[in-house]
Amino acid sequence: MVKLLVKADRNDSHVQNNEGKTPIYIAAENGYKDIIEEICTTCKALSLDGLGRRTTALHALIQNTGQVTEGASDMIRMIVDAAKRQSSAEDGSLVEFKELFSRKDESGSTVLQHAVEKNFVEAVKLILPEDPSYQPGPEIKTYGLMCLIHKAIDDGYSNDIIELLSKAYEAGIDDPKHKGVLALILASQRLDEGSVLCLLKDARHLVTFKEDNGWTPLHYAVYHEFDSILDALIKAQKDEGHSLVYADMESMPFYAAVKHGYTSTLVRLMELWPPANFPYTSVNIDGQNILHLATASVSRKEMVHGILKYCPDTYKAEILNQQDITGDTPLHILISHGCFIPQLIKHKGFNTMAKNNQYLTPRDMLYVEDDIVADQVHIKIALDDVLTNQSVSKLWGKRTEKKMDIWKCNITPPSKRKKKDGKFEEDKKKLMDKKHEQMKRDLETYKTRTNTQILVTTLITTVTFTVGFTMPGGLHQSGEVDEGLVVLSRKRAFNVFMVSDALALLMSVSSLFFYFLESMNEDPLQVSLLNASSTVLNILSIIGMMLTFIAGTYVVLSDTYTSTRHCHLHHRFFLLSSYSYFMDHQDSV
């Protein structure tokens, strides 16, 4: 029946049904080999269009069949050959033949991408040599091939597919000196530092290779978060005279790092990149600089922190106040996402009253959504503090003028603002209550710790005070020339004894005084500072007390062998203290 219908009108193959499907599309969708063969060999006006001209019959065939389907490879070959014959005819169109391979379906995939994702080796064999985008020459889409190679490796597809794609990639490299760059890129994908360094040692010029979209081996190292090799790649590019200046934001290695939220990679690039060539103020097609992109990233907090830390002061004010095509500064975006970064909001060079295209200031972004987003309560508190600090430094008349300006530039309806402010106050109260509870717990912790420390400090104070009047060796008796003076006062060890005792007493008494101040204070921050100071003084007074004891016994036993052994024995206290400090420091690291 199909054969008779096709022969009756060989130009009728382009007619679509109510769903927008042509006859060959339906046949391909269902894997009807005989019908596909009849249409491909008989029809003169072959139409492979699918739904809304988004897909083709080749899409439908590969999506709905596989390498286990009988005759699937033959059907693919029939359609490709028929399309090629039609494009070669006098009235044929090469554009239509190219569209067969370049057209993307609703998922954004081409026929070759579907063949790779299906792990359909024969389909890749048939399509790859015919796809105009991947033929050797200046127009070859090497970036597209590399994406397919990475996907095939990551998803564990057939080695035959990886080999086919790799051969096509290498065949598209015109410059002989860049042959072998595929091995360098794949080594970065494997995070194989040894292989990368070995390749750079033998063929450093590989780093100058560029794909059709401008990507170099450095871009792939960034894409795979291969931070440890960035230094070697950038150095190799410098040595080879490769330009580190890029035409647009999208072609820069930084863009790949920011786009995928790789904070450590971005920071590493900022550390290694020559400051004169760093694209701090470069923007993409939406007018967004690197800070705009970072604020929209998943790991926005860490990324913004990194950029502000390594960005030179000469560029900070510019990138902070730079507006994109919608008029938004980075602060607009951060506040709308509820991302709280204190040093950004309080930065002196930041214009917190800048208006976007909707005449909204960063502060107004708090009221765009009805509900509170993430850390917007903390942001509002910080912005209120900034405005308060700005007002306090001015006269009363100026303060009133500033307040009027704030309300004048705000276009949020009063009812909406009042409703959202009510939510802010509720959450602020909860936040303050939570903070107050934490303060109480902290104060209780300090109180418990202080009770123990006061006991130790009092004991040290008592001992050091008593020792100051109990002199080793005794005093000269009545009737002697130096009556009442210390017998051993002329020995150097005695001077050490007196100085260390005085210092131990001074520090222990000071520590007690700080504990006294601490008991009268309710501010956890002040209490923590006083407690830390007292603890340090306590430790120093213990060390001073040990020195006093060592010096006191040495001055009495200085002429005997026992004095040396005695000193060596007590010096182990300092070794033990040093070891304890070292272990605590290692644990904290």
Coordinates of N, CA and C in Angstrom, one line a residue, residues 368-534:
V368 N 11.3 43.3 47.3 CA 10.9 42.7 46.0 C 10.0 41.5 46.3
E369 N 10.4 40.6 47.2 CA 9.7 39.4 47.5 C 8.9 39.7 48.8
D370 N 7.7 39.1 48.9 CA 6.9 39.2 50.1 C 7.5 38.5 51.3
D371 N 8.1 37.4 51.0 CA 8.7 36.6 52.1 C 10.1 36.9 52.3
I372 N 10.6 36.7 53.5 CA 12.1 36.9 53.8 C 12.9 35.8 53.1
V373 N 13.9 36.3 52.4 CA 14.8 35.3 51.6 C 16.1 35.2 52.4
A374 N 16.4 33.9 52.8 CA 17.7 33.6 53.4 C 18.1 34.6 54.5
D375 N 19.2 35.3 54.4 CA 19.7 36.1 55.4 C 19.4 37.6 55.3
Q376 N 18.2 37.9 54.7 CA 17.8 39.3 54.5 C 17.6 40.1 55.9
V377 N 17.3 39.4 56.9 CA 17.2 40.0 58.2 C 18.6 40.6 58.6
H378 N 19.6 39.8 58.5 CA 21.0 40.3 58.8 C 21.3 41.5 57.9
I379 N 20.9 41.4 56.6 CA 21.3 42.4 55.7 C 20.6 43.7 56.1
K380 N 19.3 43.7 56.5 CA 18.6 44.9 56.9 C 19.2 45.5 58.1
I381 N 19.6 44.7 59.1 CA 20.2 45.2 60.3 C 21.5 45.9 59.9
A382 N 22.3 45.3 59.0 CA 23.6 45.9 58.6 C 23.4 47.2 57.8
L383 N 22.4 47.3 56.9 CA 22.1 48.5 56.1 C 21.6 49.6 57.1
D384 N 20.8 49.2 58.0 CA 20.3 50.2 59.0 C 21.5 50.8 59.8
D385 N 22.4 50.0 60.1 CA 23.6 50.5 60.8 C 24.4 51.4 60.0
V386 N 24.6 51.1 58.7 CA 25.3 51.9 57.7 C 24.7 53.3 57.6
L387 N 23.3 53.3 57.4 CA 22.6 54.6 57.3 C 22.7 55.4 58.6
T388 N 22.6 54.7 59.8 CA 22.7 55.4 61.1 C 24.1 56.0 61.2
N389 N 25.1 55.2 60.9 CA 26.5 55.8 61.0 C 26.7 56.9 60.1
Q390 N 26.1 56.9 58.9 CA 26.3 58.0 57.9 C 25.6 59.3 58.5
S391 N 24.5 59.1 59.2 CA 23.7 60.2 59.7 C 24.3 60.8 61.0
V392 N 24.9 60.0 61.8 CA 25.5 60.5 63.1 C 26.6 61.5 62.9
S393 N 27.3 61.3 61.8 CA 28.4 62.2 61.5 C 28.0 63.6 61.0
K394 N 26.7 63.8 60.8 CA 26.2 65.0 60.2 C 25.4 65.8 61.2
L395 N 25.1 67.1 60.8 CA 24.3 67.9 61.7 C 22.9 67.5 61.6
W396 N 22.0 68.0 62.5 CA 20.6 67.5 62.6 C 19.9 67.8 61.3
G397 N 20.1 69.0 60.7 CA 19.4 69.3 59.5 C 19.8 68.4 58.4
K398 N 21.1 68.0 58.3 CA 21.6 67.1 57.3 C 21.0 65.7 57.5
R399 N 20.9 65.3 58.8 CA 20.3 64.0 59.0 C 18.9 63.9 58.5
T400 N 18.1 65.0 58.7 CA 16.7 65.0 58.3 C 16.6 64.9 56.8
E401 N 17.5 65.7 56.1 CA 17.6 65.6 54.6 C 17.9 64.2 54.1
K402 N 18.9 63.6 54.8 CA 19.3 62.2 54.4 C 18.1 61.2 54.5
K403 N 17.4 61.4 55.6 CA 16.2 60.5 55.9 C 15.2 60.7 54.8
M404 N 14.9 62.0 54.4 CA 13.9 62.3 53.4 C 14.4 61.7 52.0
D405 N 15.7 61.7 51.7 CA 16.2 61.2 50.5 C 15.9 59.7 50.4
I406 N 16.2 59.0 51.5 CA 16.0 57.6 51.5 C 14.5 57.2 51.2
W407 N 13.6 57.9 51.8 CA 12.2 57.6 51.5 C 11.8 58.0 50.1
K408 N 12.4 59.1 49.6 CA 12.0 59.6 48.3 C 12.4 58.7 47.2
C409 N 13.6 58.1 47.3 CA 14.1 57.2 46.3 C 13.5 55.8 46.3
N410 N 12.8 55.5 47.4 CA 12.2 54.2 47.6 C 10.8 54.2 46.9
I411 N 10.6 53.3 45.9 CA 9.4 53.2 45.2 C 8.5 52.1 45.7
T412 N 8.9 51.4 46.7 CA 8.1 50.3 47.3 C 6.9 50.9 47.9
P413 N 5.7 50.3 47.6 CA 4.5 50.9 48.2 C 4.5 50.8 49.7
P414 N 4.1 51.8 50.4 CA 4.1 51.8 51.9 C 3.5 50.6 52.5
S415 N 2.4 50.2 52.0 CA 1.7 49.0 52.6 C 2.5 47.8 52.5
K416 N 3.2 47.6 51.3 CA 4.1 46.4 51.1 C 5.3 46.5 52.0
R417 N 5.8 47.7 52.1 CA 7.0 47.9 53.0 C 6.6 47.7 54.5
K418 N 5.5 48.2 54.9 CA 5.1 48.0 56.3 C 4.9 46.5 56.6
K419 N 4.3 45.8 55.7 CA 4.0 44.4 55.9 C 5.4 43.6 56.0
K420 N 6.3 43.9 55.1 CA 7.6 43.2 55.1 C 8.4 43.7 56.3
D421 N 8.3 44.9 56.7 CA 9.0 45.4 57.9 C 8.5 44.7 59.2
G422 N 7.2 44.4 59.2 CA 6.7 43.6 60.3 C 7.3 42.3 60.4
K423 N 7.5 41.6 59.2 CA 8.2 40.3 59.2 C 9.6 40.4 59.6
F424 N 10.2 41.5 59.2 CA 11.6 41.8 59.6 C 11.7 41.9 61.1
E425 N 10.8 42.7 61.7 CA 10.9 42.9 63.1 C 10.7 41.6 63.9
E426 N 9.7 40.7 63.4 CA 9.5 39.4 64.1 C 10.8 38.6 64.0
D427 N 11.3 38.5 62.8 CA 12.6 37.7 62.7 C 13.7 38.3 63.5
K428 N 13.8 39.6 63.5 CA 14.9 40.3 64.2 C 14.7 40.0 65.7
K429 N 13.5 40.0 66.2 CA 13.3 39.7 67.6 C 13.7 38.2 67.9
K430 N 13.3 37.3 67.0 CA 13.7 35.9 67.2 C 15.2 35.8 67.2
L431 N 15.9 36.6 66.3 CA 17.3 36.5 66.2 C 18.0 37.1 67.4
M432 N 17.4 38.2 68.0 CA 18.0 38.8 69.2 C 17.8 37.9 70.4
D433 N 16.6 37.2 70.4 CA 16.3 36.3 71.5 C 17.3 35.1 71.5
K434 N 17.5 34.6 70.3 CA 18.5 33.5 70.1 C 19.9 33.9 70.5
K435 N 20.2 35.2 70.1 CA 21.5 35.7 70.5 C 21.7 35.9 72.0
H436 N 20.6 36.3 72.6 CA 20.6 36.5 74.0 C 20.7 35.2 74.8
E437 N 20.0 34.2 74.3 CA 20.2 32.9 74.9 C 21.6 32.3 74.8
Q438 N 22.2 32.6 73.6 CA 23.6 32.1 73.4 C 24.5 32.9 74.3
M439 N 24.2 34.2 74.5 CA 25.0 35.0 75.4 C 25.0 34.5 76.9
K440 N 23.8 34.1 77.3 CA 23.6 33.5 78.6 C 24.4 32.2 78.8
R441 N 24.3 31.4 77.8 CA 25.1 30.1 77.8 C 26.6 30.4 77.9
D442 N 27.0 31.4 77.1 CA 28.4 31.7 77.0 C 28.9 32.3 78.4
L443 N 28.1 33.1 79.0 CA 28.4 33.7 80.3 C 28.5 32.6 81.4
E444 N 27.6 31.6 81.3 CA 27.6 30.5 82.3 C 28.9 29.7 82.1
T445 N 29.3 29.5 80.8 CA 30.5 28.8 80.5 C 31.7 29.5 81.1
Y446 N 31.8 30.8 80.9 CA 32.9 31.6 81.4 C 32.9 31.6 82.9
K447 N 31.7 31.6 83.5 CA 31.6 31.7 85.0 C 32.2 30.4 85.6
T448 N 31.8 29.2 85.0 CA 32.3 27.9 85.5 C 33.8 27.9 85.3
R449 N 34.3 28.3 84.2 CA 35.7 28.3 83.9 C 36.5 29.2 84.9
T450 N 35.8 30.4 85.1 CA 36.5 31.4 86.0 C 36.7 30.9 87.4
N451 N 35.7 30.2 87.9 CA 35.8 29.7 89.3 C 37.0 28.9 89.5
T452 N 37.3 28.0 88.6 CA 38.5 27.1 88.7 C 39.7 28.0 88.5
Q453 N 39.7 28.9 87.6 CA 40.9 29.7 87.3 C 41.2 30.7 88.5
I454 N 40.2 31.2 89.2 CA 40.4 32.0 90.3 C 41.1 31.3 91.5
L455 N 40.7 30.0 91.6 CA 41.3 29.2 92.7 C 42.8 29.0 92.4
V456 N 43.2 28.8 91.1 CA 44.6 28.6 90.8 C 45.3 29.9 90.9
T457 N 44.7 31.0 90.5 CA 45.4 32.3 90.6 C 45.6 32.7 92.0
T458 N 44.6 32.5 92.9 CA 44.7 32.8 94.3 C 45.9 32.0 94.9
L459 N 46.0 30.8 94.6 CA 47.0 29.9 95.2 C 48.4 30.4 94.7
I460 N 48.5 30.8 93.4 CA 49.8 31.3 92.9 C 50.2 32.6 93.6
T461 N 49.2 33.5 93.8 CA 49.4 34.8 94.4 C 49.9 34.6 95.9
T462 N 49.2 33.7 96.6 CA 49.6 33.4 98.0 C 51.0 32.9 98.1
V463 N 51.4 31.9 97.2 CA 52.7 31.3 97.2 C 53.8 32.4 96.9
T464 N 53.6 33.1 95.8 CA 54.6 34.1 95.4 C 54.7 35.2 96.4
F465 N 53.6 35.6 97.0 CA 53.7 36.6 98.1 C 54.5 36.1 99.3
T466 N 54.3 34.9 99.7 CA 55.0 34.3 100.9 C 56.4 34.1 100.6
V467 N 56.7 33.6 99.3 CA 58.1 33.4 99.0 C 58.9 34.6 99.0
G468 N 58.3 35.8 98.7 CA 59.0 37.1 98.7 C 59.6 37.4 100.1
F469 N 59.1 36.8 101.1 CA 59.6 37.1 102.5 C 60.3 35.9 103.1
T470 N 60.3 34.8 102.4 CA 61.0 33.6 102.9 C 62.3 33.4 102.0
M471 N 63.4 34.0 102.4 CA 64.6 34.1 101.6 C 65.4 32.8 101.7
P472 N 65.8 32.2 100.6 CA 66.7 31.0 100.6 C 68.0 31.3 101.2
G473 N 68.5 30.5 102.1 CA 69.8 30.8 102.8 C 69.7 31.6 104.0
G474 N 68.5 32.2 104.3 CA 68.2 32.9 105.5 C 68.8 34.3 105.5
L475 N 68.8 35.0 106.7 CA 69.3 36.3 106.9 C 70.5 36.4 107.8
H476 N 71.2 37.4 107.8 CA 72.3 37.6 108.7 C 71.7 37.9 110.1
Q477 N 72.3 37.2 111.1 CA 71.8 37.3 112.5 C 72.3 38.6 113.1
S478 N 71.6 38.9 114.2 CA 71.9 40.1 115.0 C 73.4 40.1 115.5
G479 N 74.0 41.2 115.4 CA 75.4 41.3 115.8 C 76.4 41.2 114.6
E480 N 75.9 40.7 113.5 CA 76.8 40.6 112.3 C 76.8 41.9 111.6
V481 N 77.8 42.0 110.7 CA 77.9 43.3 110.0 C 76.7 43.7 109.1
D482 N 76.2 42.6 108.4 CA 75.1 42.9 107.5 C 73.8 42.4 108.2
E483 N 73.6 42.7 109.4 CA 72.4 42.3 110.1 C 71.1 42.5 109.4
G484 N 70.3 41.5 109.3 CA 69.0 41.6 108.6 C 69.0 41.4 107.1
L485 N 70.2 41.4 106.5 CA 70.2 41.3 105.0 C 70.3 39.8 104.7
V486 N 70.0 39.6 103.4 CA 70.0 38.2 102.9 C 71.4 37.7 102.7
V487 N 71.6 36.5 103.2 CA 73.0 35.9 103.2 C 73.5 35.7 101.7
L488 N 72.6 35.2 100.8 CA 73.0 34.9 99.4 C 72.7 35.9 98.4
S489 N 72.5 37.2 98.9 CA 72.0 38.3 98.0 C 73.0 38.6 96.9
R490 N 74.3 38.2 97.0 CA 75.3 38.6 96.0 C 75.4 37.6 94.9
K491 N 74.7 36.5 95.0 CA 74.7 35.5 93.9 C 73.7 35.9 92.8
R492 N 74.1 35.6 91.5 CA 73.3 35.9 90.4 C 72.0 35.1 90.4
A493 N 72.0 33.9 90.8 CA 70.8 33.1 90.9 C 69.8 33.7 91.8
F494 N 70.3 34.4 92.9 CA 69.3 35.0 93.8 C 68.6 36.2 93.1
N495 N 69.3 36.9 92.3 CA 68.6 38.0 91.5 C 67.5 37.4 90.6
V496 N 67.8 36.3 90.0 CA 66.8 35.6 89.1 C 65.6 35.2 90.0
F497 N 65.9 34.7 91.1 CA 64.9 34.2 92.1 C 63.9 35.4 92.4
M498 N 64.5 36.6 92.7 CA 63.7 37.7 93.2 C 62.9 38.3 92.0
V499 N 63.5 38.4 90.8 CA 62.8 39.0 89.7 C 61.6 38.1 89.2
S500 N 61.9 36.8 89.1 CA 60.9 35.9 88.7 C 59.7 35.8 89.7
D501 N 60.0 35.9 91.0 CA 59.0 35.9 92.0 C 58.1 37.2 91.9
A502 N 58.8 38.3 91.7 CA 58.1 39.6 91.5 C 57.1 39.6 90.3
L503 N 57.7 39.0 89.2 CA 56.9 39.0 88.0 C 55.7 38.0 88.1
A504 N 55.9 36.9 88.8 CA 54.8 35.9 89.0 C 53.7 36.5 89.9
L505 N 54.2 37.3 90.9 CA 53.2 38.0 91.8 C 52.4 39.0 91.0
L506 N 53.1 39.8 90.2 CA 52.5 40.9 89.4 C 51.4 40.3 88.5
M507 N 51.8 39.3 87.8 CA 50.9 38.7 86.8 C 49.7 38.0 87.5
S508 N 49.9 37.3 88.6 CA 48.8 36.6 89.3 C 47.8 37.6 89.9
V509 N 48.3 38.7 90.4 CA 47.5 39.8 91.0 C 46.7 40.5 89.9
S510 N 47.4 40.7 88.7 CA 46.7 41.3 87.6 C 45.6 40.4 87.1
S511 N 45.9 39.1 87.0 CA 44.9 38.1 86.6 C 43.6 38.2 87.5
L512 N 43.9 38.2 88.8 CA 42.8 38.3 89.8 C 41.9 39.6 89.6
F513 N 42.6 40.7 89.2 CA 41.9 42.0 89.0 C 41.0 41.8 87.8
F514 N 41.5 41.2 86.7 CA 40.7 41.0 85.5 C 39.5 40.1 85.8
Y515 N 39.7 39.1 86.6 CA 38.6 38.2 87.0 C 37.5 39.0 87.7
F516 N 38.0 40.0 88.5 CA 37.0 40.8 89.3 C 36.2 41.7 88.3
L517 N 36.9 42.3 87.3 CA 36.2 43.0 86.3 C 35.2 42.2 85.5
E518 N 35.7 41.0 85.2 CA 34.9 40.0 84.4 C 33.5 39.7 85.1
S519 N 33.6 39.6 86.4 CA 32.4 39.2 87.2 C 31.4 40.3 87.2
M520 N 31.8 41.6 86.9 CA 30.8 42.7 86.9 C 30.3 43.0 85.5
N521 N 30.8 42.3 84.5 CA 30.5 42.6 83.1 C 29.5 41.6 82.5
E522 N 28.5 42.1 81.7 CA 27.5 41.2 81.1 C 27.7 41.0 79.6
D523 N 28.6 41.8 79.1 CA 28.8 41.7 77.6 C 29.7 40.5 77.3
P524 N 29.2 39.5 76.6 CA 30.0 38.3 76.3 C 31.3 38.6 75.6
L525 N 31.3 39.6 74.7 CA 32.6 39.9 74.0 C 33.6 40.5 75.0
Q526 N 33.2 41.4 75.9 CA 34.1 41.9 76.9 C 34.6 40.8 77.9
V527 N 33.6 40.0 78.2 CA 33.9 38.9 79.2 C 35.0 37.9 78.6
S528 N 34.8 37.6 77.3 CA 35.7 36.7 76.6 C 37.1 37.3 76.5
L529 N 37.2 38.6 76.3 CA 38.5 39.3 76.2 C 39.2 39.3 77.6
L530 N 38.4 39.6 78.6 CA 39.0 39.6 79.9 C 39.4 38.2 80.4
N531 N 38.6 37.2 80.0 CA 38.9 35.9 80.4 C 40.1 35.4 79.7
A532 N 40.3 35.8 78.4 CA 41.5 35.4 77.6 C 42.7 36.0 78.2
S533 N 42.6 37.3 78.6 CA 43.7 38.0 79.2 C 44.1 37.4 80.5
S534 N 43.1 37.1 81.3 CA 43.4 36.4 82.6 C 44.1 35.1 82.5

